[in-house]
Amino acid sequence: MTDALHTPPPPTAAAHHQSPFTRDPGRWEKERSRALRMGHVRDHTCSAACEPVLVHERTLWGWLAWTVPGDGSPPEIPHQIGVLTPAATRTQRLALRWLTRRPAQRIALDTVPGSLRLAAAAVALVSLVAGLFALRHGIPLDVALPAMLLAPLLAEHLPNRLDSRAREHVRMVEGDVACRYLQRLAVLHTSLVQAAARSDRYELRRSAEVGQDLLWDAAGLLQTRDSRSASADLIARERLMLQLAHQVAHLLKHSAEDGTDANQASDPGQPLGPYPPGPRPTTHPAVHHAPNPPLQKGTLSMTQPEPAPAISTDVYLLFAHEPYYPAAAQEINTTVVAAASLLHPRVRQPDGARIHDRLVHGRRPGEIVPLSTLTHELDGGARWPEVGDWEAATEDLLQLIRDHDCDALSLGLPEIARALVCAGPHSEVRAVDPTSGAHRAYGPADRIGVLVEVGRHLAWAEAGSPLWAGDGLLSPITSGDAS
């Protein structure tokens, strides 16, 4: 996607890992100079077969491997990220150091294909000299000769076996898309690890442990699945990581104010969305009930709202609407709400409850479901009359949001991104460059990218508190009830 969300991205919890050796620029210059002397840097001459030099930046949770651009600029995305297993033992941490050692120098062999480790050649020479010395001092040939042959073989092949054993304790991710995602999680997790390292508080240590688990799980998803198929699970883990960073920052802030801990951490900032300024009220405003339209024969009667049941808010509805402008130069044209907001008595009923049933059925926790996805599932909209009036329901939701009777994430999406979420999951949006006349097609992968970006903003909005669906919610219905 060439367009970005108009809403500014959430600030990161720390400046770590956004470039190599952020807090030690001199280390990067040394590593870069060594790469220029000893190996292949990343430039316009690179091909798919190139193996550029990697500079490993070790961390308490794993490592980041950076390439060295030929133009002298620092790289922005790691070439590889490795995550160490949670609760690693000393031996497993040694495995991490083994995998991030400098690559072995090899000697090309002209007579046979392949190459030989320089260390193996050195061991072969030493073993030859030692073997001749041993023979001169009476050591039997059947003892000295096997030792002379075995030593260089071990030097050549044993490191590969050790590499395989060490990789059992590490999950490694490569590729720009996967590394960019894991890099964001690493930035947040590093703030948790550093806070725990400077304090003896159990809450901080536990946050770092949970963060390591989330990083390990995300690396496993990116290893075995592509980011498109794993997007919902990845968003859920990033949301949890953001919540941890938010809670740790506030815990350190309050500890510093109380004088119990001198540690400081940057506050991730206020959540996005149309929340009232300042702290959110502990008691939400009373609900203004609106009369429901007359019920048709065969519909479920919902004339009296019941006490709010225990409703899962793990699924979200995303819908586009006519833009409005809560502030100068701020356009809001797309909104995300908790699915349970459709059960609010001020939303047209039973339409809202029926749409809620379709929305949550068979979804994964944390999934953001565009309204266009429901339209696609309802035979391109032909079956919407069986479910309800989605236009009336979304208009009522917008009024709830503007009256502060429920929470929402309000976004100003650019044209292409908005068109993609308004299109079906398998649709294609074509754009024309007015200056060059060139056509560009945006497809399902770009739509997933928009939803992942929206998920990042939603995770930030919910850091510390999930979206409030409203008070006096009606009981959800099931597909059987709605038939």
Coordinates of C-alpha atoms in Angstrom, one line a residue:
M1 CA 0.0 0.0 0.0
T2 CA 1.3 3.4 -1.0
D3 CA -1.3 5.2 1.1
A4 CA -1.2 5.3 4.9
L5 CA -3.8 5.9 7.5
H6 CA -4.4 9.5 8.2
T7 CA -4.4 8.7 11.9
P8 CA -0.8 9.0 13.1
P9 CA 0.8 5.7 14.1
P10 CA 1.1 5.1 17.8
P11 CA 4.4 6.1 19.3
T12 CA 6.8 3.2 20.1
A13 CA 7.7 2.4 23.7
A14 CA 11.4 2.9 23.0
A15 CA 13.8 3.7 20.2
H16 CA 15.4 0.3 20.2
H17 CA 15.8 -1.9 17.2
Q18 CA 14.5 0.7 14.7
S19 CA 18.1 0.8 13.4
P20 CA 21.2 -1.2 14.3
F21 CA 22.8 -0.6 17.7
T22 CA 20.6 2.4 18.4
R23 CA 22.4 3.2 21.7
D24 CA 25.9 2.4 20.4
P25 CA 26.3 4.0 17.0
G26 CA 30.1 3.5 17.2
R27 CA 29.5 -0.3 17.2
W28 CA 27.6 -0.1 14.0
E29 CA 30.4 1.8 12.3
K30 CA 33.0 -0.8 13.4
E31 CA 30.8 -3.6 12.1
R32 CA 30.2 -1.8 8.8
S33 CA 33.9 -1.2 8.3
R34 CA 34.6 -4.9 8.9
A35 CA 31.9 -5.9 6.4
L36 CA 33.3 -3.6 3.8
R37 CA 36.7 -5.2 4.2
M38 CA 35.7 -8.9 4.5
G39 CA 32.4 -9.5 2.7
H40 CA 29.7 -8.6 0.3
V41 CA 27.6 -5.6 1.2
R42 CA 24.0 -5.1 0.0
D43 CA 23.9 -2.9 -3.1
H44 CA 22.7 -2.8 -6.7
T45 CA 24.9 -5.7 -7.7
C46 CA 23.1 -8.1 -5.4
S47 CA 21.2 -11.0 -6.9
A48 CA 19.1 -13.7 -5.4
A49 CA 22.2 -15.9 -5.0
C50 CA 24.1 -13.2 -3.1
E51 CA 24.9 -13.9 0.6
P52 CA 25.6 -10.5 2.0
V53 CA 27.4 -10.1 5.3
L54 CA 25.1 -10.1 8.3
V55 CA 25.8 -8.1 11.5
H56 CA 24.2 -9.7 14.5
E57 CA 22.9 -7.5 17.3
R58 CA 22.4 -9.7 20.4
T59 CA 19.6 -8.9 22.9
L60 CA 18.3 -10.5 26.1
W61 CA 15.5 -12.1 24.1
G62 CA 17.3 -13.2 20.9
W63 CA 19.0 -11.3 18.1
L64 CA 18.5 -9.1 15.0
A65 CA 20.7 -9.7 12.0
W66 CA 21.3 -6.6 9.8
T67 CA 22.7 -6.4 6.3
V68 CA 25.1 -3.6 5.4
P69 CA 23.8 -1.3 2.6
G70 CA 26.4 -0.2 0.1
D71 CA 25.3 3.4 0.2
G72 CA 26.4 3.8 3.8
S73 CA 23.0 4.3 5.2
P74 CA 21.8 2.1 8.2
P75 CA 19.2 -0.5 7.3
E76 CA 15.6 0.0 8.5
I77 CA 14.4 -3.7 8.5
P78 CA 16.5 -6.6 9.9
H79 CA 17.3 -9.4 7.4
Q80 CA 16.6 -12.0 10.1
I81 CA 15.3 -12.0 13.7
G82 CA 15.8 -14.8 16.1
V83 CA 13.8 -15.3 19.3
L84 CA 15.1 -17.4 22.2
T85 CA 12.8 -19.9 23.8
P86 CA 11.1 -18.6 27.0
A87 CA 12.7 -19.3 30.3
A88 CA 15.9 -20.2 28.6
T89 CA 18.6 -22.1 30.5
R90 CA 22.3 -21.1 30.5
T91 CA 23.0 -23.8 27.9
Q92 CA 20.3 -22.4 25.6
R93 CA 21.7 -18.9 26.0
L94 CA 25.0 -20.3 24.9
A95 CA 23.3 -21.7 21.9
L96 CA 22.2 -18.2 21.0
R97 CA 25.7 -17.0 21.1
W98 CA 26.9 -19.9 19.0
L99 CA 24.4 -19.1 16.3
T100 CA 25.3 -15.4 16.2
R101 CA 29.1 -16.1 15.9
R102 CA 30.9 -14.6 12.9
P103 CA 30.7 -16.9 9.8
A104 CA 33.5 -19.3 9.2
Q105 CA 36.0 -18.4 6.5
R106 CA 36.2 -21.0 3.8
I107 CA 38.9 -22.0 1.2
A108 CA 37.7 -22.7 -2.3
L109 CA 39.0 -26.0 -3.7
D110 CA 39.9 -26.0 -7.4
T111 CA 40.2 -29.7 -7.9
V112 CA 36.8 -30.7 -6.3
P113 CA 33.5 -28.8 -6.0
G114 CA 32.8 -27.1 -2.7
S115 CA 35.0 -25.4 -0.1
L116 CA 36.8 -26.2 3.1
R117 CA 36.6 -24.4 6.4
L118 CA 39.8 -22.5 7.2
A119 CA 39.6 -23.9 10.7
A120 CA 39.4 -27.4 9.3
A121 CA 42.5 -26.8 7.1
A122 CA 44.4 -25.4 10.1
V123 CA 43.4 -28.4 12.3
A124 CA 44.4 -30.8 9.5
L125 CA 47.9 -29.2 9.4
V126 CA 48.3 -29.3 13.1
S127 CA 47.1 -32.9 13.3
L128 CA 49.5 -33.9 10.6
V129 CA 52.5 -32.4 12.5
A130 CA 51.2 -33.8 15.8
G131 CA 50.8 -37.3 14.2
L132 CA 54.3 -37.3 12.8
F133 CA 55.7 -36.2 16.1
A134 CA 53.7 -39.0 17.8
L135 CA 55.0 -41.6 15.3
R136 CA 58.6 -40.6 16.0
H137 CA 58.0 -41.1 19.7
G138 CA 56.8 -44.7 19.3
I139 CA 53.0 -44.2 19.1
P140 CA 51.6 -47.0 17.0
L141 CA 50.4 -46.1 13.5
D142 CA 46.9 -47.6 14.0
V143 CA 46.4 -45.1 16.9
A144 CA 48.0 -42.0 15.4
L145 CA 46.5 -42.3 11.9
P146 CA 42.8 -42.3 12.9
A147 CA 43.4 -39.3 15.2
M148 CA 45.0 -37.5 12.3
L149 CA 42.1 -38.1 10.0
L150 CA 39.3 -37.6 12.6
A151 CA 40.4 -34.2 13.8
P152 CA 39.9 -32.3 10.5
L153 CA 36.6 -34.1 9.9
L154 CA 35.3 -33.0 13.2
A155 CA 36.4 -29.4 12.6
E156 CA 34.6 -29.5 9.2
H157 CA 31.3 -31.2 10.2
L158 CA 30.8 -30.8 13.9
P159 CA 29.8 -27.1 13.7
N160 CA 26.9 -28.0 11.4
R161 CA 25.6 -30.6 13.9
L162 CA 25.9 -28.0 16.7
D163 CA 24.0 -25.5 14.6
S164 CA 21.2 -27.9 14.2
R165 CA 21.0 -28.6 17.9
A166 CA 21.2 -24.9 18.8
R167 CA 18.3 -24.1 16.4
E168 CA 16.0 -26.2 18.4
H169 CA 15.9 -23.5 21.1
V170 CA 15.5 -20.5 18.7
R171 CA 12.8 -19.5 16.2
M172 CA 14.2 -17.5 13.2
V173 CA 12.2 -15.3 10.9
E174 CA 13.3 -13.9 7.6
G175 CA 11.7 -11.7 4.9
D176 CA 10.8 -8.0 5.0
V177 CA 7.1 -8.5 5.9
A178 CA 7.7 -10.9 8.7
C179 CA 10.7 -9.1 10.1
R180 CA 9.0 -5.7 10.0
Y181 CA 6.1 -7.2 12.1
L182 CA 8.4 -8.9 14.6
Q183 CA 10.6 -5.8 14.8
R184 CA 7.6 -3.8 16.1
L185 CA 7.0 -6.5 18.8
A186 CA 10.7 -6.5 19.6
V187 CA 10.7 -2.7 20.2
L188 CA 7.9 -3.1 22.8
H189 CA 9.3 -6.2 24.4
T190 CA 12.7 -4.6 24.9
S191 CA 11.1 -1.9 27.0
L192 CA 9.6 -4.6 29.2
V193 CA 12.9 -6.5 29.5
Q194 CA 14.8 -3.3 30.5
A195 CA 12.1 -2.3 33.0
A196 CA 12.4 -5.7 34.6
A197 CA 16.2 -5.7 34.6
R198 CA 16.2 -2.4 36.6
S199 CA 13.7 -3.5 39.2
D200 CA 13.0 -6.4 41.6
R201 CA 9.2 -6.0 41.3
Y202 CA 7.3 -9.2 40.5
E203 CA 4.9 -7.3 38.2
L204 CA 7.7 -6.1 35.9
R205 CA 9.4 -9.5 35.8
R206 CA 6.1 -11.2 35.0
S207 CA 5.4 -8.7 32.2
A208 CA 8.8 -9.5 30.6
E209 CA 8.1 -13.2 30.8
V210 CA 4.7 -12.8 29.2
G211 CA 6.3 -10.6 26.5
Q212 CA 8.8 -13.3 25.7
D213 CA 6.0 -15.8 25.3
L214 CA 4.2 -13.5 22.9
L215 CA 7.3 -12.9 20.9
W216 CA 8.1 -16.6 20.8
D217 CA 4.5 -17.4 19.6
A218 CA 4.5 -14.6 17.0
A219 CA 7.8 -16.0 15.6
G220 CA 6.3 -19.4 15.5
L221 CA 3.3 -18.1 13.5
L222 CA 5.5 -16.3 11.0
Q223 CA 7.7 -19.4 10.6
T224 CA 4.9 -21.8 9.8
R225 CA 2.3 -19.5 8.2
D226 CA 2.3 -16.4 6.0
S227 CA 1.3 -13.1 7.5
R228 CA -2.0 -13.0 5.6
S229 CA -3.4 -16.3 6.9
A230 CA -2.1 -15.5 10.5
S231 CA -3.1 -11.8 10.5
A232 CA -5.8 -12.2 13.2
D233 CA -3.5 -14.2 15.6
L234 CA -0.7 -11.7 15.0
I235 CA -2.9 -8.7 15.7
A236 CA -4.1 -10.4 19.0
R237 CA -0.5 -10.8 20.1
E238 CA 0.4 -7.3 19.2
R239 CA -2.6 -6.0 21.2
L240 CA -1.5 -7.9 24.3
M241 CA 2.1 -6.7 23.9
L242 CA 0.8 -3.1 23.7
Q243 CA -1.3 -3.6 26.7
L244 CA 1.7 -4.9 28.6
A245 CA 3.9 -1.9 27.6
H246 CA 1.1 0.5 28.6
Q247 CA 0.6 -1.1 32.0
V248 CA 4.4 -1.2 32.7
A249 CA 4.8 2.4 31.7
H250 CA 2.1 3.5 34.1
L251 CA 3.4 1.2 36.9
L252 CA 6.8 2.8 36.6
K253 CA 5.3 6.3 36.5
H254 CA 3.3 5.7 39.6
S255 CA 6.2 4.1 41.4
A256 CA 8.4 7.1 40.6
E257 CA 5.8 9.5 41.8
D258 CA 5.5 7.5 45.1
G259 CA 9.2 7.4 45.5
T260 CA 9.2 3.6 45.6
D261 CA 11.2 3.1 42.4
A262 CA 13.3 5.5 40.5
N263 CA 12.9 3.9 37.1
Q264 CA 11.2 5.8 34.3
A265 CA 9.7 4.6 31.1
S266 CA 8.1 6.5 28.2
D267 CA 4.3 6.5 28.3
P268 CA 2.8 5.0 25.1
G269 CA 0.4 7.8 25.0
Q270 CA -3.4 8.2 25.1
P271 CA -5.5 5.6 23.2
L272 CA -6.9 6.6 19.9
G273 CA -10.6 7.1 19.3
P274 CA -13.4 9.5 20.4
Y275 CA -12.9 9.0 24.1
P276 CA -13.8 12.0 26.4
P277 CA -10.8 14.1 27.3
G278 CA -9.0 13.1 30.5
P279 CA -9.6 9.9 32.5
R280 CA -12.5 7.8 31.4
P281 CA -15.5 7.9 33.8
T282 CA -16.0 4.9 36.1
T283 CA -19.7 5.2 35.6
H284 CA -20.8 5.6 32.0
P285 CA -23.6 8.0 31.1
A286 CA -27.2 6.8 31.3
V287 CA -28.6 5.3 28.1
H288 CA -31.2 7.4 26.3
H289 CA -33.8 4.9 25.1
A290 CA -35.3 5.3 21.7
P291 CA -38.6 3.6 20.7
N292 CA -38.0 0.6 18.5
P293 CA -39.8 0.3 15.1
P294 CA -42.9 -1.9 15.0
L295 CA -41.9 -5.5 14.9
Q296 CA -43.1 -7.6 12.0
K297 CA -44.7 -10.9 12.4
G298 CA -42.2 -13.7 13.2
T299 CA -39.5 -11.4 14.6
L300 CA -38.0 -11.7 18.0
S301 CA -39.6 -9.4 20.6
M302 CA -37.0 -7.1 22.3
T303 CA -39.2 -4.3 23.6
Q304 CA -37.6 -4.3 27.1
P305 CA -33.8 -4.1 27.5
E306 CA -32.4 -6.7 29.9
P307 CA -29.4 -6.3 32.2
A308 CA -26.2 -6.4 30.3
P309 CA -25.2 -10.1 29.9
A310 CA -21.6 -11.4 29.7
I311 CA -20.8 -10.7 26.1
S312 CA -17.5 -11.3 24.3
T313 CA -16.1 -8.2 22.9
D314 CA -13.3 -10.0 21.1
V315 CA -14.8 -9.4 17.6
Y316 CA -15.1 -6.0 16.0
L317 CA -17.2 -4.4 13.3
L318 CA -15.5 -2.1 10.8
F319 CA -17.8 0.1 8.6
A320 CA -17.3 3.1 6.3
H321 CA -19.7 6.0 6.4
E322 CA -20.2 9.5 5.2
P323 CA -17.3 11.6 6.5
Y324 CA -17.7 14.0 9.4
Y325 CA -15.3 16.4 10.9
P326 CA -15.0 16.5 14.7
A327 CA -12.2 19.0 14.4
A328 CA -10.7 21.2 11.8
A329 CA -8.8 19.3 9.1
Q330 CA -9.7 16.0 10.7
E331 CA -11.9 13.7 8.6
I332 CA -13.5 10.6 10.1
N333 CA -14.8 8.2 7.4
T334 CA -14.4 4.8 8.9
T335 CA -15.2 3.4 12.4
V336 CA -14.5 0.3 14.4
V337 CA -16.8 -0.7 17.3
A338 CA -17.0 -3.8 19.6
A339 CA -19.5 -6.3 18.1
A340 CA -21.6 -6.0 21.3
S341 CA -22.4 -2.4 20.5
L342 CA -24.9 -3.8 18.0
L343 CA -26.9 -5.0 21.0
H344 CA -27.4 -1.5 22.3
P345 CA -31.1 -0.6 22.7
R346 CA -30.6 2.6 20.8
V347 CA -29.6 0.6 17.7
R348 CA -32.4 -0.5 15.5
Q349 CA -33.7 -3.9 16.8
P350 CA -33.9 -6.7 16.2
D351 CA -31.7 -5.8 13.2
G352 CA -28.7 -5.0 15.4
A353 CA -29.0 -8.3 17.3
R354 CA -29.3 -10.3 14.0
I355 CA -26.3 -8.5 12.5
H356 CA -24.4 -9.2 15.7
D357 CA -25.2 -12.9 15.4
R358 CA -23.9 -13.0 11.8
L359 CA -20.8 -11.0 12.8
V360 CA -19.6 -13.2 15.7
H361 CA -20.5 -16.6 14.3
G362 CA -17.3 -18.6 13.5
R363 CA -14.9 -15.7 14.0
R364 CA -11.5 -15.8 15.8
P365 CA -10.9 -13.7 18.9
G366 CA -9.7 -10.2 18.0
E367 CA -10.9 -10.4 14.4
I368 CA -11.9 -7.2 12.7
V369 CA -14.8 -7.9 10.3
P370 CA -15.6 -5.2 7.7
L371 CA -19.3 -4.8 6.9
S372 CA -18.4 -5.6 3.3
T373 CA -17.3 -9.1 4.5
L374 CA -20.8 -9.7 5.8
T375 CA -22.2 -8.5 2.5
H376 CA -20.0 -11.0 0.7
E377 CA -21.1 -13.8 3.0
L378 CA -24.8 -12.9 2.4
D379 CA -24.6 -13.7 -1.3
G380 CA -23.3 -10.3 -2.2
G381 CA -26.0 -8.6 -0.2
A382 CA -29.0 -10.5 -1.6
R383 CA -29.7 -11.9 1.8
W384 CA -29.4 -8.7 3.8
P385 CA -33.2 -8.4 4.1
E386 CA -33.2 -11.8 6.0
V387 CA -30.8 -10.3 8.6
G388 CA -31.7 -6.6 9.0
D389 CA -31.3 -3.0 7.9
W390 CA -27.5 -2.5 8.0
E391 CA -27.8 1.1 7.0
A392 CA -30.1 2.0 9.9
A393 CA -28.0 0.0 12.3
T394 CA -24.7 1.8 11.3
E395 CA -26.4 5.2 11.4
D396 CA -27.6 4.4 15.0
L397 CA -24.1 3.3 15.9
L398 CA -22.6 6.6 14.6
Q399 CA -25.1 8.5 16.8
L400 CA -24.2 6.4 19.8
I401 CA -20.5 7.2 19.2
R402 CA -21.1 11.0 18.8
D403 CA -23.2 11.0 22.0
H404 CA -20.4 9.1 23.9
D405 CA -22.7 6.2 24.7
C406 CA -20.1 3.7 23.5
D407 CA -16.5 3.6 22.5
A408 CA -15.1 3.4 19.0
L409 CA -11.9 3.7 17.0
S410 CA -12.5 6.5 14.5
L411 CA -10.2 6.6 11.5
G412 CA -9.7 8.8 8.4
L413 CA -8.7 6.2 5.8
P414 CA -7.2 7.3 2.4
E415 CA -9.2 6.6 -0.7
I416 CA -7.6 3.4 -1.7
A417 CA -7.6 1.9 1.8
R418 CA -11.3 2.9 2.3
A419 CA -12.2 1.4 -1.1
L420 CA -10.6 -1.9 -0.2
V421 CA -12.4 -2.3 3.1
C422 CA -15.7 -1.4 1.3
A423 CA -15.0 -4.1 -1.3
G424 CA -15.4 -7.8 -0.7
P425 CA -12.5 -10.0 0.6
H426 CA -11.8 -11.3 -3.0
S427 CA -12.4 -8.0 -4.9
E428 CA -9.9 -5.9 -6.7
V429 CA -9.7 -2.1 -6.7
R430 CA -8.0 -0.4 -9.7
A431 CA -6.5 3.1 -9.5
V432 CA -5.2 5.3 -12.3
D433 CA -2.4 7.8 -12.0
P434 CA -3.7 11.0 -13.6
T435 CA -0.2 12.2 -14.5
S436 CA 1.2 9.1 -16.2
G437 CA -2.0 7.2 -16.9
A438 CA -0.6 4.1 -15.4
H439 CA -3.0 1.6 -13.8
R440 CA -2.5 -0.2 -10.6
A441 CA -4.5 -3.0 -9.1
Y442 CA -5.0 -3.5 -5.4
G443 CA -6.2 -6.9 -4.3
P444 CA -7.0 -9.1 -1.3
A445 CA -3.4 -8.9 0.0
D446 CA -3.6 -5.1 0.1
R447 CA -7.0 -5.4 1.9
I448 CA -5.4 -7.6 4.5
G449 CA -2.6 -5.0 4.9
V450 CA -5.2 -2.3 5.6
L451 CA -6.9 -4.5 8.3
V452 CA -3.5 -5.3 9.9
E453 CA -2.8 -1.6 10.1
V454 CA -6.2 -0.9 11.6
G455 CA -5.6 -3.7 14.0
R456 CA -2.4 -1.9 15.2
H457 CA -4.4 1.2 15.9
L458 CA -7.1 -0.8 17.7
A459 CA -4.5 -2.5 19.8
W460 CA -3.2 0.9 20.8
A461 CA -6.7 2.2 21.5
E462 CA -7.4 -0.8 23.8
A463 CA -4.1 -0.6 25.7
G464 CA -5.3 -0.5 29.3
S465 CA -9.0 -0.8 28.6
P466 CA -11.1 -2.6 25.9
L467 CA -13.6 -0.7 23.8
W468 CA -16.8 -0.1 25.9
A469 CA -19.8 -1.4 24.0
G470 CA -22.3 0.6 26.0
D471 CA -24.8 0.1 28.9
G472 CA -28.1 -1.8 29.0
L473 CA -27.2 -4.2 26.2
L474 CA -29.8 -6.6 25.0
S475 CA -29.3 -10.4 25.1
P476 CA -27.5 -11.8 22.1
I477 CA -29.5 -14.2 19.9
T478 CA -28.3 -17.3 18.2
S479 CA -28.8 -18.4 14.6
G480 CA -31.6 -20.8 15.8
D481 CA -33.4 -18.0 17.6
A482 CA -33.2 -15.8 14.6
S483 CA -34.7 -18.3 12.2

